[in-house]
XYZ file of C-alpha atoms in Angstrom:
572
model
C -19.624 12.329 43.556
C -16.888 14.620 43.707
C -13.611 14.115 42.705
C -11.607 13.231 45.709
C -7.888 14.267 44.436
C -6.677 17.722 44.566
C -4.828 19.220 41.447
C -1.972 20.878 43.228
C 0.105 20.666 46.676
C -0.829 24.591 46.641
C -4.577 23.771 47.022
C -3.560 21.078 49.236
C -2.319 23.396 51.878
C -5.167 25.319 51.632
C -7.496 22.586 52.912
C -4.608 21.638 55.212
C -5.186 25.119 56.662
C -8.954 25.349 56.093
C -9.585 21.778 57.983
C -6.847 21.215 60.436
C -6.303 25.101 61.921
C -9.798 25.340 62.380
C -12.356 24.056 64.409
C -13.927 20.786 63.196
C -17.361 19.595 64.228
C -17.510 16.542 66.436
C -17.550 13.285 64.664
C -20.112 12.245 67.490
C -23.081 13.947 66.455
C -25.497 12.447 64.903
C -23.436 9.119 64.735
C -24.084 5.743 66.201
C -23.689 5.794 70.086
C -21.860 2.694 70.837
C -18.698 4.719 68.774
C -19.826 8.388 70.723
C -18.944 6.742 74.466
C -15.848 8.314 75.606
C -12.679 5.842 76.287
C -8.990 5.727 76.770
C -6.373 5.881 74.539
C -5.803 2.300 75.870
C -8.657 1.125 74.695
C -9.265 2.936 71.653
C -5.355 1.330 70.338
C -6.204 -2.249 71.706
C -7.594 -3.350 68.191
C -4.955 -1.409 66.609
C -1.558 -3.247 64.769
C 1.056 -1.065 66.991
C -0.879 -0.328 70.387
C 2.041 0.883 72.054
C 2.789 3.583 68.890
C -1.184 4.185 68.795
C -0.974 5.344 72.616
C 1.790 7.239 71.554
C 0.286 8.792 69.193
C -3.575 9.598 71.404
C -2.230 10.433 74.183
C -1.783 14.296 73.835
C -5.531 14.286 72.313
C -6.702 12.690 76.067
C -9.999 10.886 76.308
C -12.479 11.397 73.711
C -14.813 9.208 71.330
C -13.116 6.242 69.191
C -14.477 8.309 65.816
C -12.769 11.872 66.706
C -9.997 9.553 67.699
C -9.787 8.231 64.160
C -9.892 12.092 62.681
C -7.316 13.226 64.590
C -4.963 9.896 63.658
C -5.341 11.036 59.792
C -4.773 14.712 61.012
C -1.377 13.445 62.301
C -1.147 11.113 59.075
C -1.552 14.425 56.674
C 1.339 16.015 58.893
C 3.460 13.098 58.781
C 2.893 12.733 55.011
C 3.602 16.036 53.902
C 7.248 15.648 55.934
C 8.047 12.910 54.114
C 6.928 13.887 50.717
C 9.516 17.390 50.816
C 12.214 14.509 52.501
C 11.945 12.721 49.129
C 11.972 16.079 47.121
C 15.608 17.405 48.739
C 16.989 13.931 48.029
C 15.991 14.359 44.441
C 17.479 17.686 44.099
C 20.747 15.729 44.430
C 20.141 13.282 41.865
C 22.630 14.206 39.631
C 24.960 12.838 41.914
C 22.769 9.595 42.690
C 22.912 6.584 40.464
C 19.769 6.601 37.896
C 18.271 3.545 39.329
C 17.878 5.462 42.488
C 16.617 7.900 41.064
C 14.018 6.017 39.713
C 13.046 4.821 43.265
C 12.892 8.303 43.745
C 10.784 9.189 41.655
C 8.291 6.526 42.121
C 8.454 7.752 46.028
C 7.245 11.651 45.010
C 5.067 10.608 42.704
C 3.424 7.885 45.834
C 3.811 10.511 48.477
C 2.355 13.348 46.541
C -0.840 10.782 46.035
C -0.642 9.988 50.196
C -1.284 13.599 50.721
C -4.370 13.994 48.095
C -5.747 11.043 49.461
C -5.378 12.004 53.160
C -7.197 15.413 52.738
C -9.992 13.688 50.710
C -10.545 11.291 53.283
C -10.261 14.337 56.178
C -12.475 16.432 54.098
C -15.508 13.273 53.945
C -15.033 12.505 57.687
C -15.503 16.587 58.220
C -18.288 16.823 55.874
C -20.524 13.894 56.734
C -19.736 14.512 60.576
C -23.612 15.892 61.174
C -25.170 13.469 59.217
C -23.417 10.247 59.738
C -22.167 7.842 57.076
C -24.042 6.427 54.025
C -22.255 2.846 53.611
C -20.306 4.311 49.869
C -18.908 7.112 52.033
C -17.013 4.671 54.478
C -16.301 2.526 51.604
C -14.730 5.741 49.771
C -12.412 6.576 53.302
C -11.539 3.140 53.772
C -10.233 2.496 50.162
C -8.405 5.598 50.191
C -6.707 4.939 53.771
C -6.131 0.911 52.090
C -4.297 3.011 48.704
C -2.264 5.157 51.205
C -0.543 1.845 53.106
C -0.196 0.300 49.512
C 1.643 3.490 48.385
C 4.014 3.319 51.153
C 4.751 -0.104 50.386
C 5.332 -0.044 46.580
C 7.898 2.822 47.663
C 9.750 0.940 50.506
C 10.074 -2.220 47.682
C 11.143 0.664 45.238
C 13.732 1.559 47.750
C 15.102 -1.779 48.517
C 15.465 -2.868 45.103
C 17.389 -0.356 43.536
C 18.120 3.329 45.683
C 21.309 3.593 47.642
C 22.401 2.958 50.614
C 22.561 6.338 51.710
C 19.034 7.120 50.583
C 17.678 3.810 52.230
C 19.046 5.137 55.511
C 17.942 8.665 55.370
C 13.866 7.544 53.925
C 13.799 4.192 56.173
C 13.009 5.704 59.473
C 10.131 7.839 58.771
C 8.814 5.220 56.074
C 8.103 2.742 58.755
C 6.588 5.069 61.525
C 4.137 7.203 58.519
C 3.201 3.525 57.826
C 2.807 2.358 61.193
C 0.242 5.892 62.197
C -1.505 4.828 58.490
C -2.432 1.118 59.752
C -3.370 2.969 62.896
C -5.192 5.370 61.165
C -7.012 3.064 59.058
C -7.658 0.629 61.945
C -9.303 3.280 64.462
C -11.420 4.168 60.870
C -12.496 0.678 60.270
C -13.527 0.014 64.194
C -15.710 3.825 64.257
C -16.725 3.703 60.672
C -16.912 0.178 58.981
C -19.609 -2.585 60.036
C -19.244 -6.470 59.001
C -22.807 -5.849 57.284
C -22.721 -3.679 54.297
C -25.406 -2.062 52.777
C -27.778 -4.394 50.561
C -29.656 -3.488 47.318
C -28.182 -1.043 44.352
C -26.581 2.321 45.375
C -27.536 5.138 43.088
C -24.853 6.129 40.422
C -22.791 8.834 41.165
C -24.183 12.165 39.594
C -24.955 12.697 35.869
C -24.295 8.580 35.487
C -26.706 6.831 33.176
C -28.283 3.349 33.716
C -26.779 1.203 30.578
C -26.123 -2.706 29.712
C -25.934 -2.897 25.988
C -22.694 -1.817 24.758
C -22.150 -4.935 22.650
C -18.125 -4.457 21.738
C -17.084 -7.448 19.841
C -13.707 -9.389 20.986
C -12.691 -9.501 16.787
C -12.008 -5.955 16.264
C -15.562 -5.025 14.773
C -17.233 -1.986 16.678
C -20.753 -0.587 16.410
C -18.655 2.312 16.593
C -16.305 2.929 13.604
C -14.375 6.651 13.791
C -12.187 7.575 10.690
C -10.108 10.643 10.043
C -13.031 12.376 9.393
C -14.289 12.003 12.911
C -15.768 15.797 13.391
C -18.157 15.383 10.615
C -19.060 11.541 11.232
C -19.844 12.498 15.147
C -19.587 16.567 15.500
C -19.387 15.994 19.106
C -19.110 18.966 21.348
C -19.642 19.367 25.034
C -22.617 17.190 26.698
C -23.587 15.954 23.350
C -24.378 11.941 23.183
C -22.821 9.146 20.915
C -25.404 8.839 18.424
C -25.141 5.091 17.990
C -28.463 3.451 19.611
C -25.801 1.069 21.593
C -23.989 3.829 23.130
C -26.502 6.288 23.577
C -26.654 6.475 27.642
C -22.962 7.061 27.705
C -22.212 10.483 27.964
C -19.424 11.930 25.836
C -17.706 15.658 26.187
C -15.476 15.201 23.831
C -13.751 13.032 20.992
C -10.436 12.990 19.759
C -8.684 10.527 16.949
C -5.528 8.735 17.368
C -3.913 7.489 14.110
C -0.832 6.768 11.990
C -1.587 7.767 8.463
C -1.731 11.372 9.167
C -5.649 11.894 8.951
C -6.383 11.667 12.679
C -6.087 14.574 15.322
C -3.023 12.719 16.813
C -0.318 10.512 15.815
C 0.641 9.188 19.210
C -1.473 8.443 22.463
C 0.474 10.553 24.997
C -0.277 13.836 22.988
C -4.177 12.909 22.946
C -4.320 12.138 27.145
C -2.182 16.055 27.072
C -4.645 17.418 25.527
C -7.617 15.885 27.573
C -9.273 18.297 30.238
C -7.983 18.206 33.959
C -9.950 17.324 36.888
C -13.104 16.783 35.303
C -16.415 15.547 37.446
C -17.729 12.701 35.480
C -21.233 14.711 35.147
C -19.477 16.215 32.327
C -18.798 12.633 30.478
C -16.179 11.068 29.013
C -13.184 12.595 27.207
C -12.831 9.761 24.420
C -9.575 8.566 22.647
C -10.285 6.683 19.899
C -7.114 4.957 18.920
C -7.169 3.307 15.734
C -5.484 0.449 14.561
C -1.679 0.296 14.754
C 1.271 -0.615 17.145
C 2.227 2.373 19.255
C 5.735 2.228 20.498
C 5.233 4.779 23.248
C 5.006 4.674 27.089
C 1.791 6.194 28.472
C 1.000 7.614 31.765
C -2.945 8.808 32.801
C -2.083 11.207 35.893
C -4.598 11.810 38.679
C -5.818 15.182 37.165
C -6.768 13.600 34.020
C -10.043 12.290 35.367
C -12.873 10.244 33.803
C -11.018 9.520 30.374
C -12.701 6.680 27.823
C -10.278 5.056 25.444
C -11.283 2.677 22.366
C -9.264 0.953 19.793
C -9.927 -1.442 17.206
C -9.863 -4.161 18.603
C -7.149 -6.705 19.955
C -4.083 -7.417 18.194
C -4.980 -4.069 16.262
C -4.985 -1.406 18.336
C -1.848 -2.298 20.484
C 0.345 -0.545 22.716
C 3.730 -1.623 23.431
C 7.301 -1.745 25.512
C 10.002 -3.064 26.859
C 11.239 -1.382 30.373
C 12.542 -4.101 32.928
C 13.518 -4.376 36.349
C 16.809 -5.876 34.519
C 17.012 -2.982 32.487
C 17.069 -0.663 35.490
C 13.650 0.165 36.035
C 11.881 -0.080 39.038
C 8.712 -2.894 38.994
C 6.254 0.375 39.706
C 7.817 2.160 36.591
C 8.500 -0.730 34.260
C 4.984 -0.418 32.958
C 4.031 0.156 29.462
C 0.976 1.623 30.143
C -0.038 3.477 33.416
C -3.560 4.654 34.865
C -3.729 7.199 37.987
C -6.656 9.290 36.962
C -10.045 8.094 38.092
C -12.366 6.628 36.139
C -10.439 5.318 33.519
C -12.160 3.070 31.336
C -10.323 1.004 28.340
C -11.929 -0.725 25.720
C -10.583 -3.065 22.707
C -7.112 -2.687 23.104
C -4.061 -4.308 23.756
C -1.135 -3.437 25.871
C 2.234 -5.384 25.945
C 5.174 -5.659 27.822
C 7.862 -7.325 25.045
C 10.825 -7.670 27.793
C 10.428 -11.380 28.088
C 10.827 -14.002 30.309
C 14.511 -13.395 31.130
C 14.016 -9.937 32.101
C 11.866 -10.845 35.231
C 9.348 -8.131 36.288
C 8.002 -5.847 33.454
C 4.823 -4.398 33.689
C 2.200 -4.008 30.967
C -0.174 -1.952 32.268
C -0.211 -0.709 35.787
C -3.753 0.497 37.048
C -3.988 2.722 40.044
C -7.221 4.341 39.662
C -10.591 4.295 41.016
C -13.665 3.397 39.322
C -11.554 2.216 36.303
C -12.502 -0.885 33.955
C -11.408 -2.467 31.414
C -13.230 -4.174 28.331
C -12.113 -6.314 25.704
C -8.420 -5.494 26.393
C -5.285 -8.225 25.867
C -2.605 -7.617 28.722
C 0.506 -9.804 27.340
C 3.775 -10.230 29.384
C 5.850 -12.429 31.495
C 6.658 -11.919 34.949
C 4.171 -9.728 36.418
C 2.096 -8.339 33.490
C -0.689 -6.904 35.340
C -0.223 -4.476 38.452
C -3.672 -4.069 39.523
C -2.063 -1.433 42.049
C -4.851 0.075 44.013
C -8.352 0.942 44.274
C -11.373 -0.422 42.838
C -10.778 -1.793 39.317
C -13.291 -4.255 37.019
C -12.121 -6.477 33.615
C -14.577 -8.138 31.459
C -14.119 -10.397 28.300
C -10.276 -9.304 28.545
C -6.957 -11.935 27.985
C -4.467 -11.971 30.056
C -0.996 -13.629 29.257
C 2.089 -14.448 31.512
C 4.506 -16.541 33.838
C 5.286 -15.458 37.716
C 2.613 -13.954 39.749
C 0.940 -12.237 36.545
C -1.634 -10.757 38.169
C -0.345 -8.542 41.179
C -1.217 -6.060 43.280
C -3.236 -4.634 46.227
C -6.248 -3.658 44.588
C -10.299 -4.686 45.327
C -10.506 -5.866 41.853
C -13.317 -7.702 39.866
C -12.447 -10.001 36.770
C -15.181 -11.456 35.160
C -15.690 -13.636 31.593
C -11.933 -13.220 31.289
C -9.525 -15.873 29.989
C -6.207 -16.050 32.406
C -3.155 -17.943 29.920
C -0.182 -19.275 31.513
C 2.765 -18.997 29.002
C 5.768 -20.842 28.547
C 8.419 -20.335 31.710
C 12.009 -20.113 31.709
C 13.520 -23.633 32.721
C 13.982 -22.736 36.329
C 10.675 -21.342 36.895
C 7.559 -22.293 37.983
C 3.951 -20.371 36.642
C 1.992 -18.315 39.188
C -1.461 -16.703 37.899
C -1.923 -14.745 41.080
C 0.154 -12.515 43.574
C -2.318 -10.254 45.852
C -0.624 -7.748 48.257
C -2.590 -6.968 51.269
C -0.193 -6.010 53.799
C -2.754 -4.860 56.282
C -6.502 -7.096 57.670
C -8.417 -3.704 57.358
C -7.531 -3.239 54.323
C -11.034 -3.580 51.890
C -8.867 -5.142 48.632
C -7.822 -8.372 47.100
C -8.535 -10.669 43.880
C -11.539 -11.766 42.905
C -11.794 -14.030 39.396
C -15.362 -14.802 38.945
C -16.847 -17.047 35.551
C -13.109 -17.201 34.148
C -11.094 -19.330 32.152
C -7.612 -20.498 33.278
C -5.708 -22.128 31.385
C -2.549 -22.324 29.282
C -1.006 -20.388 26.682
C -0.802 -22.031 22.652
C 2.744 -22.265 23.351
C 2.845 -23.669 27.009
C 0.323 -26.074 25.665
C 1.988 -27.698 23.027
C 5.061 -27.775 25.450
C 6.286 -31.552 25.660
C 7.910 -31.175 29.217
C 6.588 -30.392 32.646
C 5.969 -26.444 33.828
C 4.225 -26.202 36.951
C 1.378 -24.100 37.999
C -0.877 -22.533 40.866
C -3.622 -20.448 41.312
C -1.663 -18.092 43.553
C 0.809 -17.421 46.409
C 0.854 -14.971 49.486
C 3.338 -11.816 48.378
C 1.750 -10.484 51.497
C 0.790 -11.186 55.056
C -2.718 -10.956 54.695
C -3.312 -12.072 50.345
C -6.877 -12.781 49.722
C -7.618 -14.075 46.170
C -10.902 -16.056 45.603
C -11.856 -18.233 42.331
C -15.371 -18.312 41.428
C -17.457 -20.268 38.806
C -14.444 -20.436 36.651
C -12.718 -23.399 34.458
C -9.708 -24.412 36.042
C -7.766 -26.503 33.366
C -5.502 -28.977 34.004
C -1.593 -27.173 34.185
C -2.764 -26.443 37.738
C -1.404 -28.470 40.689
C -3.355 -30.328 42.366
C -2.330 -28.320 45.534
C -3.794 -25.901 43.994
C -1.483 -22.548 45.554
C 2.334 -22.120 45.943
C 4.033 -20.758 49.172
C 5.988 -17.606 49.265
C 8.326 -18.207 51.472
C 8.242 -21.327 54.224
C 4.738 -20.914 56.608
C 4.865 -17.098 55.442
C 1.490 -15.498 55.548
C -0.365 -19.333 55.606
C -2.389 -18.584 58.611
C -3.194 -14.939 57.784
C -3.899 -15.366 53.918
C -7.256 -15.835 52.704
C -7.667 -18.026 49.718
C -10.602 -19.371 48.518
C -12.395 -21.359 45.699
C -16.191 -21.522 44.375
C -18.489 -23.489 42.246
C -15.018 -24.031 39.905
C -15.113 -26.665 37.216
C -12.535 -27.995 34.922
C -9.903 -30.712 35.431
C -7.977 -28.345 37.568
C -10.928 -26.981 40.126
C -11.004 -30.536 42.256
C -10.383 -29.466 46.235
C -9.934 -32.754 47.153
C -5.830 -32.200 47.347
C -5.807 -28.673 47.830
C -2.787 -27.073 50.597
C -4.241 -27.591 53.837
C -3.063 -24.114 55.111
C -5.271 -22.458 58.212
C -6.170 -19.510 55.428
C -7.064 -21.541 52.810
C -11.063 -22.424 52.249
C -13.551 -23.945 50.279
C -16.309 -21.340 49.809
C -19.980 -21.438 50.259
C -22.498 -19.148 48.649
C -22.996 -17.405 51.319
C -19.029 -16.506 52.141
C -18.659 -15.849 48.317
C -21.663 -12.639 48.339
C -19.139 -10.383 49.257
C -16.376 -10.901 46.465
C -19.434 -10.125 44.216
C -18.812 -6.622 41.964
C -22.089 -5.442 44.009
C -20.262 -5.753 47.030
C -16.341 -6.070 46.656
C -16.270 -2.968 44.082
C -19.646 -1.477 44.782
C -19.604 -1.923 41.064
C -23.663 -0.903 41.303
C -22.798 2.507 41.889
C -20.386 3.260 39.242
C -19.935 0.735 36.511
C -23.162 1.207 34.553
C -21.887 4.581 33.212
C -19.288 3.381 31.545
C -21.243 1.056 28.962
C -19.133 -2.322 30.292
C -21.790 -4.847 31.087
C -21.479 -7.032 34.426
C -23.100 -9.355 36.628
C -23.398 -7.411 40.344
C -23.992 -11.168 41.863
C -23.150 -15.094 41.436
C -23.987 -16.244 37.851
């Protein structure tokens, strides 16, 4: 497949120009009639979230077909987008008046918009480009996560906003945050009713070009790798463009290129920032992996993967050797978004026997470990240790296998279609006043194609939570959002949990519109019999549970067996 972000805003007005100034081919040929029939701009925003704003929107397009409705929507969305992003960029030319924590919102708002307008073109240019030939069922799946990553961005900036900018800058960004949200839920609720149909697509899709079929990586959780890179990595491996991994284990992943990370002054880099800087930009994963190898030490250092650094393979030596660490806070000034130790934009990110720590602690409230935004990105083997929201599984389609992960309130967060499987969920020790959450998923729209899915998992509590002599509550979740949707399957649910099973946000917030669910769970914790009675709240059966599968919530068939992680695609 081809990458779907851009490199530059330059190139981005090109295809702004090339797409949207030209004539585009109907989105009615060779489509499904029943989405070809001309209608209304009434009826086409019926289904919508904001009719009246929809009709607002369609009604200088007149009558046409609900699909070229739903092109022209994310037309307006591109224009809208690109407004906002230069409205962000003049307030930050005046941050040296601004206090720093706005700044920081700031920031986190360019960086978000920049991504809105990458995401909007790629999601033009598939609509234009499969137009003739309809939709394969990946291709809507592509546009619809991209369109459910857009509203997510424009949420994570508004909470960005609120929590630490200005008054001043609230007021000036407010207005046009809420309408270029309001024309993305239209946008991506036109999409969904033209593109996206309750059935998906059975059977395995074909791995995205220059992929390999491959199950048998075999990492080991203690450290030991059938792998082992020293300082002398060029003339152990001698690996050059296209060239293999020797080892029989790894042989069907493909490797460009290998670089060392190390602290005894052998290696090709002492730090992990430098290594991702020197990676390739905007490579198509035909080419293979760029691989880190980081080896054992703790790395002090805060580490960003930005969209153009595509398709990059990191592997330490194992946890609690190969660790990477921090301390940013939303105390401390930092935003939630930018507290995080380690962060992941580029696609296809893949991290394997590592761990990543937020040190902060309990008292500082939210600090972020690692914060994952990137599609088609796993992670193997990994620790993820922190309090208060430890992992930001932000957005896209993400997969963890035989990983730990360790923390208090709503530790695993985010609006992402995520898959975590054979992974053991700890619940550490809370501060007196607080209560332990192990889930916090933040769907803010129904069309939106993400949530939490925890299949064959252990949850349970934390060596020092366990040996605790008082009382610490915990729950399996609670709605951040309107519309959370977090699902347990065929995992152990110890005892710490509450019988109740899932905390409330706020009052009845969200408890008719969440979507909560549990499956084939065992442990002293997984009994339903007391569970919250709330409308959203249900007891699964097999076939409901099918589509939180990686086959079908990730498409994890298409994409995951390059990367050497092994998975199950269906119930165990």
């Amino acid at each position: 497949m081809a990458s779907r972000l851009f490199p530059s805003l330059h190139l981005s007005l090109f295809f702004f120009f090339f797409y949207f100034l030209l004539p585009s081919p109907s989105l009615a040929d060779g489509l499904p009639s029943s989405s070809k029939v001309p209608i209304t701009p009434y009826t086409a925003c019926i289904s919508t979230p904001f009719p009246n704003f929809c009709k607002s929107i369609l009604s200088s397009h007149g009558d046409s077909n609900l699909r070229d409705y739903g092109l022209f929507s994310i037309k307006r969305s591109l224009k809208s987008a690109t407004k906002f992003s230069s409205l962000v960029d003049r307030y930050l030319k005046l941050q040296s008046s601004l206090p720093k924590t706005t700044v920081r919102a700031l920031e986190d708002c360019h960086l978000l918009s920049r991504l809105n307008i990458d995401f909007l073109l790629s999601a033009a240019t598939t609509l234009n480009l499969n137009s003739t030939n309809g939709f394969l069922s990946i291709d809507t799946e592509d546009v619809q996560t991209l369109l459910s990553a857009i509203i997510t961005n424009q949420q994570t900036c508004l909470e960005g906003l609120q929590a630490a900018a200005a008054s001043s800058v609230q007021s000036g960004l407010y207005t046009p945050l809420f309408n270029d949200t309001k024309l993305y839920r239209v946008s991506l609720a036109l999409f969904t009713r033209a593109f996206v149909h309750k059935k998906k697509k059975r059977g395995r899709v074909q791995p995205r070009r220059g992929r390999k079929l491959f199950s048998n990586m075999n990492f080991r959780r203690d450290g030991v790798l059938p792998l082992r890179i020293s300082g002398q990595n060029r003339k152990v491996f001698e690996l050059r463009s296209g060239r293999r991994l020797l080892q029989s284990s790894l042989d069907n992943v493909l490797i460009s290129d290998i670089v060392v990370v190390g602290q005894d002054g052998s290696a090709n880099f002492t730090s992990i920032k430098d290594a991702v800087a020197a990676a390739p930009n905007n490579t198509d994963i035909s080419d293979g992996y760029f691989l880190i190898f980081i080896a054992a030490g703790v790395y002090e250092e805060y580490v960003s993967i930005p969209k153009n650094n595509k398709n990059l393979m990191m592997i330490g030596d194992g946890i609690n050797q190969t660790i990477v660490t921090g301390n940013r806070s939303f105390v401390d000034g930092w935003t939630t978004f930018n507290s995080a130790t380690f962060a992941v934009v580029g696609e296809g990110f893949v991290a394997i026997n590592m761990t990543f720590r937020n040190t902060a602690g309990a008292v500082k409230h939210q600090a972020v470990a690692v914060r994952n935004g990137a599609d088609f990105s796993a992670f193997y083997s990994c620790s993820f240790e922190g309090y208060q929201d430890t992992l930001y599984t932000h957005s896209f389609r993400q997969f963890y296998k035989d990983s730990d992960i360790y923390g208090t309130i709503d530790f695993i967060f985010g609006n992402a279609a995520v898959v975590f499987q054979n992974c053991n969920l700890y619940a550490r020790l809370p501060l007196p006043s607080q209560i332990n959450a192990f889930t916090a998923q933040g769907r803010t729209d129904p069309n939106q194609n993400t949530g939490i899915s925890i299949q064959n998992c252990t949850v349970t509590a934390a060596p020092e939570l366990a040996s605790f002599n008082g009382t610490a509550k915990a729950y399996l979740g609670r709605p951040w959002k309107q519309f959370s949707r977090t699902v347990y399957l065929q995992s152990f649910i110890d005892g710490l949990i509450d019988p109740t099973g899932w905390l409330p946000w706020d009052g009845d917030f969200a408890l008719s519109t969440l979507f909560y669910g549990e499956y084939g769970n065992m442990g002293s914790g997984s009994s339903t019999n007391n569970r919250v009675t709330w409308p959203g709240y249900h007891v699964l059966s097999a076939p409901d549970v099918s589509n939180f599968t990686v086959s079908n919530f990730i498409y994890g068939d298409f994409w995951l067996p390059a990367t050497g992680v092994p998975f199950e695609g269906g119930l165990l």
